[in-house]
Coordinates of C-alpha atoms in Angstrom, one line a residue:
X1 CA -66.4 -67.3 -63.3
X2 CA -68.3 -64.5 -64.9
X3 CA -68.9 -61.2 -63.4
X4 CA -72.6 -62.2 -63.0
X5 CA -71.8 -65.0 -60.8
X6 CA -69.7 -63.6 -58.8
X7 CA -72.0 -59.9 -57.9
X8 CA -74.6 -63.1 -57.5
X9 CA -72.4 -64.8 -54.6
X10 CA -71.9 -61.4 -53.0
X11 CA -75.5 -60.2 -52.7
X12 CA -76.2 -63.6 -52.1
X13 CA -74.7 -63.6 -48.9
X14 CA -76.5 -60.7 -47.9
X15 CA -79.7 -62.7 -48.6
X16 CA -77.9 -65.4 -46.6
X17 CA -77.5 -63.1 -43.6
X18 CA -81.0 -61.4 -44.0
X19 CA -82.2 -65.0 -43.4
X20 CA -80.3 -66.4 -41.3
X21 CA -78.7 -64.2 -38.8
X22 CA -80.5 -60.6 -39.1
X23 CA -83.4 -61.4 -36.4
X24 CA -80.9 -62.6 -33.5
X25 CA -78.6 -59.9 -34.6
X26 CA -81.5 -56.7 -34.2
X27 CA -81.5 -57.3 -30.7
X28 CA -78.0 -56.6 -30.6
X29 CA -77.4 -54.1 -33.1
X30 CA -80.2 -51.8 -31.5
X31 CA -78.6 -51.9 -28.2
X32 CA -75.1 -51.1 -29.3
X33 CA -76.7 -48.1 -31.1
X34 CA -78.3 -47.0 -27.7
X35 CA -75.4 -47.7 -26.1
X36 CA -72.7 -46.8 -28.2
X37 CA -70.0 -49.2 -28.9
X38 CA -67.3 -50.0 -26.3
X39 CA -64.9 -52.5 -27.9
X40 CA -62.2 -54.3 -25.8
X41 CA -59.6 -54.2 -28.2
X42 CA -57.9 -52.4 -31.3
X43 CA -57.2 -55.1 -34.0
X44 CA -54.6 -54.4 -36.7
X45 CA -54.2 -57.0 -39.2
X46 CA -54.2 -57.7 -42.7
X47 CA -56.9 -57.6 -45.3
X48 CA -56.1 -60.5 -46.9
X49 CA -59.3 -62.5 -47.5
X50 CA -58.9 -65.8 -45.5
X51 CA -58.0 -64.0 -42.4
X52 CA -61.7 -63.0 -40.7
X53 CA -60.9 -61.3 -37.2
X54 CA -64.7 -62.5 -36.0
X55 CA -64.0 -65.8 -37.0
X56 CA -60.6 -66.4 -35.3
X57 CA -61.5 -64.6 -32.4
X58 CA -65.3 -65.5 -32.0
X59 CA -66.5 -62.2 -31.7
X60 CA -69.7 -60.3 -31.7
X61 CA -70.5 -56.8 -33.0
X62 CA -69.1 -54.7 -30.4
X63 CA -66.3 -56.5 -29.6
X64 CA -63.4 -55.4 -31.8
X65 CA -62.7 -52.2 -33.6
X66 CA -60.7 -53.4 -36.4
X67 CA -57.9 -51.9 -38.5
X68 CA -56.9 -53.7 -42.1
X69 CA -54.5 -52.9 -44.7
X70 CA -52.0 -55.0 -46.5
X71 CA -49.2 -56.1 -44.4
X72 CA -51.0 -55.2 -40.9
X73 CA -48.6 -52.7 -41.5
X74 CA -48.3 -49.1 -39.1
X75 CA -46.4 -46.5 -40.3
X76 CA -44.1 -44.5 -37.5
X77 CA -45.6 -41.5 -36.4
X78 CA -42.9 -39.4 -37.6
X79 CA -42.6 -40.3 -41.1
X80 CA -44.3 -38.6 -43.7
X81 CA -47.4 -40.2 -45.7
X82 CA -50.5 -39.4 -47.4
X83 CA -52.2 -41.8 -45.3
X84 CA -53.7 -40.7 -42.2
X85 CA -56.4 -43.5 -41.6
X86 CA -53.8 -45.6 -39.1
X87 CA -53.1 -42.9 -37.2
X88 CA -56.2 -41.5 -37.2
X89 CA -58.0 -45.2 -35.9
X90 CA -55.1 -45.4 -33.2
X91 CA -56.2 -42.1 -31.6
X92 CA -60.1 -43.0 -32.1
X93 CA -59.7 -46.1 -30.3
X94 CA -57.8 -44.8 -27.3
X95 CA -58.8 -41.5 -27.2
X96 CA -62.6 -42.4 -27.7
X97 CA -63.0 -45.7 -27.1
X98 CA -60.8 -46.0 -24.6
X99 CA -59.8 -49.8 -25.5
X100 CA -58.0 -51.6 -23.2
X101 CA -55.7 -53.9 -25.4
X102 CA -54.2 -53.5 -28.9
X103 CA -53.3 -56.8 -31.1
X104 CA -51.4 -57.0 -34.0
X105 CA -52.4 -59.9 -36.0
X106 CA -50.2 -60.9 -38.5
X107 CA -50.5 -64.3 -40.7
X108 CA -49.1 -67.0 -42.6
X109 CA -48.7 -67.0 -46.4
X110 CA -49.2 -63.5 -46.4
X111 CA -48.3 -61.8 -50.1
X112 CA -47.0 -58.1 -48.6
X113 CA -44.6 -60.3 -46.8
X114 CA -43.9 -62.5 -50.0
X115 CA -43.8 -59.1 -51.3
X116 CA -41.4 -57.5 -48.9
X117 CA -38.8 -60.9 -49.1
X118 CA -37.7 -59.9 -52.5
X119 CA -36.5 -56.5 -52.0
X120 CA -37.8 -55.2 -55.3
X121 CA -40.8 -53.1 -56.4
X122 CA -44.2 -55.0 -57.0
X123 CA -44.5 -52.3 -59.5
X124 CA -47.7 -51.7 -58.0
X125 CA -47.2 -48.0 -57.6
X126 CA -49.3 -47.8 -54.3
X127 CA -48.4 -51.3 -53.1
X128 CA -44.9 -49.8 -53.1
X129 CA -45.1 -46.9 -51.2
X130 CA -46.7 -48.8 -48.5
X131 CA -44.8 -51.8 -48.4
X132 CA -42.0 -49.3 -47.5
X133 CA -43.2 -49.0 -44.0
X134 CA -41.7 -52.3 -43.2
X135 CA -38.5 -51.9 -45.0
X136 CA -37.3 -52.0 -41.4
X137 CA -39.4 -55.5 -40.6
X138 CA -37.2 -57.0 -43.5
X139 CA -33.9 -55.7 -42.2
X140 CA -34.3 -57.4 -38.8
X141 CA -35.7 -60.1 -40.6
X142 CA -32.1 -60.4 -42.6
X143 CA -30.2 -59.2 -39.2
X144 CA -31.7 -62.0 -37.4
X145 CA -31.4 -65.2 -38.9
X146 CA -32.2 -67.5 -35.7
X147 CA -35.3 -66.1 -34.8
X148 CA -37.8 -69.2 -36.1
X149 CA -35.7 -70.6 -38.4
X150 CA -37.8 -73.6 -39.2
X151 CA -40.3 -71.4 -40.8
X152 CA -40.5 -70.5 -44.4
X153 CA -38.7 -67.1 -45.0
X154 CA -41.8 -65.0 -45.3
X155 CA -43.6 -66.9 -42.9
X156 CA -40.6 -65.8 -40.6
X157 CA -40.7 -62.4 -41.9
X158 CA -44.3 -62.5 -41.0
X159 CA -44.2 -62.9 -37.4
X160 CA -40.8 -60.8 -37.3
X161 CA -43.6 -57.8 -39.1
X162 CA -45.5 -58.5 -36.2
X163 CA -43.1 -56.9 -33.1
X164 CA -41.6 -54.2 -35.7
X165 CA -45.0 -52.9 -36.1
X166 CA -45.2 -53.3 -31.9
X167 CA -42.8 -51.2 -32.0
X168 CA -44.0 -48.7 -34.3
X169 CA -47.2 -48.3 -32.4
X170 CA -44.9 -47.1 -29.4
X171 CA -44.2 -43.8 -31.6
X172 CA -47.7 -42.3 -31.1
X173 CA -48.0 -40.6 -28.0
X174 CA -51.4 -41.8 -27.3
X175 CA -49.8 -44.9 -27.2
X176 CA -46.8 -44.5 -25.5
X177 CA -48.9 -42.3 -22.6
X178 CA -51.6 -45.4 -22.2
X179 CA -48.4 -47.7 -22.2
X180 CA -46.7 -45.7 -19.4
X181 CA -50.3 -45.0 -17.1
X182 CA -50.6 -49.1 -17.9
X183 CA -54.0 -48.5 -19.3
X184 CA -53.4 -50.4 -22.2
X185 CA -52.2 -53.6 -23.0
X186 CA -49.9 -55.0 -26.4
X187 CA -50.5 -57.9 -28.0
X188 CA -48.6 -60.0 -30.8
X189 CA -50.3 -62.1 -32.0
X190 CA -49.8 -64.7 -35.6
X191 CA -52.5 -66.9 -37.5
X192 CA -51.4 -70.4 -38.7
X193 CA -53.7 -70.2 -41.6
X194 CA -53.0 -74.1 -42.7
X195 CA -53.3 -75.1 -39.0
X196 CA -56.2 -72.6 -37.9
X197 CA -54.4 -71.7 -35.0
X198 CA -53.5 -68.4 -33.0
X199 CA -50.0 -67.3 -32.0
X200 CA -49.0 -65.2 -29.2
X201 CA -45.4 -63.6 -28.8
X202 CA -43.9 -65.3 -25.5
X203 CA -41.1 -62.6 -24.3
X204 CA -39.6 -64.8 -21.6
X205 CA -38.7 -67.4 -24.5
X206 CA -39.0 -65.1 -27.7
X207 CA -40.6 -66.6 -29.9
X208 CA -44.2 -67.1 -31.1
X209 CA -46.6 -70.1 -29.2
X210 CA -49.7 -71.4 -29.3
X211 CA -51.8 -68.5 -27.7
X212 CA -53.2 -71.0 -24.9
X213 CA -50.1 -71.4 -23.6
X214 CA -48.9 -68.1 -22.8
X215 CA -52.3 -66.6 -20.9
X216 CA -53.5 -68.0 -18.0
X217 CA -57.3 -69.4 -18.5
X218 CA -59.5 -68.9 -15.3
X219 CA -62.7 -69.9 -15.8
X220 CA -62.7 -73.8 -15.1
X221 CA -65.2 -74.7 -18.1
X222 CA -62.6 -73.1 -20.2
X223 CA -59.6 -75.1 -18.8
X224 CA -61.5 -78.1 -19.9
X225 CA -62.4 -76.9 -23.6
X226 CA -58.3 -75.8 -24.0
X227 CA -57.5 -79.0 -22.8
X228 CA -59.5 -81.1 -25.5
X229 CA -58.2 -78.9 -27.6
X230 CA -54.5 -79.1 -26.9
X231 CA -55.5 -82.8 -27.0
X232 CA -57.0 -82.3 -30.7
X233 CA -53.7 -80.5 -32.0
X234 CA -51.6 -83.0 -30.9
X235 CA -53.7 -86.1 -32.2
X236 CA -53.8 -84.1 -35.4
X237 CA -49.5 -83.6 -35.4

């Protein structure tokens, strides 16, 4: 594919949107910049290109103030980097924004995790520095080898990324103050990329399931659409 045809598919889908979606999106858009933005959650997860936070999660402009780097990867507070935009987005959205959940979205296939697996420089001098903030998501990862041990090793390492970056986000003190006033709420969560499925992190049986299953659905019309598609998964198994 030539460089032509690809800047074409790019502004292309501009055009696309310009026709498509821009007139029931100004409605919108003016309003939020009226209003301001007031997101419901922080989302951290990966910039890997199949994973599309508004897709997965059927949200709207507004809805999610979103954080992406490779890995879905936070670094402790107290470690030194050059990189200031995590921290910097975690204060924003609780300090400003005031959101009331954070989730951590990690995914299958991912290449940082691939990545990670080996042990050995990418020798991708930036890819390298940062793929050092889960050095210790690859040491539980060899410490525990029950934890989903039907998955493919970097699949597991994946979801194990997941509650090591959880954990992580406890550092900040922004975090850890919303944590202890229970103003905020943590969330890990995993895509199935070849199933198109969310995650969730059960604690009572620790291990990842099918989100559906581990929050409680109230709204009656929304029992019945989870139910067909439980019903869907399993006709597809």
């Amino acid at each position: 594919m030539s460089i032509i045809s690809r800047t074409k598919d790019l502004v292309g889908g501009v055009m696309g949107f310009y026709a498509n979606q821009r007139k029931r999106m100004l409605p919108m858009m003016e309003k939020l910049v009226e209003d301001g933005q007031r997101p419901h959650a922080l989302l951290i997860t990966c910039a890997d290109s199949r994973v599309v936070p508004s897709l997965i999660m059927g949200s709207e402009p507004g809805d999610l103030f979103v954080l992406r780097n490779i890995g879905n990867i936070v670094p402790p507070s107290y470690v030194r980097s050059n990189d200031k935009s995590v921290g910097a987005a975690i204060e924003y959205a609780l300090e400003v924004l005031h959101v009331p959940n954070i989730v951590v979205l990690g995914h299958s296939d991912c290449g940082a995790m691939k990545a990670l697996l080996t042990g050995q420089d990418t020798g991708l001098r930036h890819v390298d520095e940062w793929l050092r903030f889960a050095r210790a998501s690859r040491m539980r990862h060899m410490e525990d080898e029950d934890f989903s041990r039907d998955m493919p090793d970097h699949d597991r390492l994946s979801q194990i990324n997941v509650l090591e970056q959880l954990e992580h986000l406890r550092t900040y003190s922004v975090v850890a103050e919303r944590i202890a006033t229970m103003s905020v709420t943590m969330h890990a969560w995993w895509f199935q990329m070849n199933e198109s499925r969310v995650y969730a992190f059960d604690v009572r049986k620790a291990c990842f399931v099918p989100l559906e299953e581990l929050y409680p659905v109230l709204d009656p019309e929304t029992q019945v659409l989870v139910a067909e598609i439980e019903q869907n998964f399993k006709a597809e198994s």
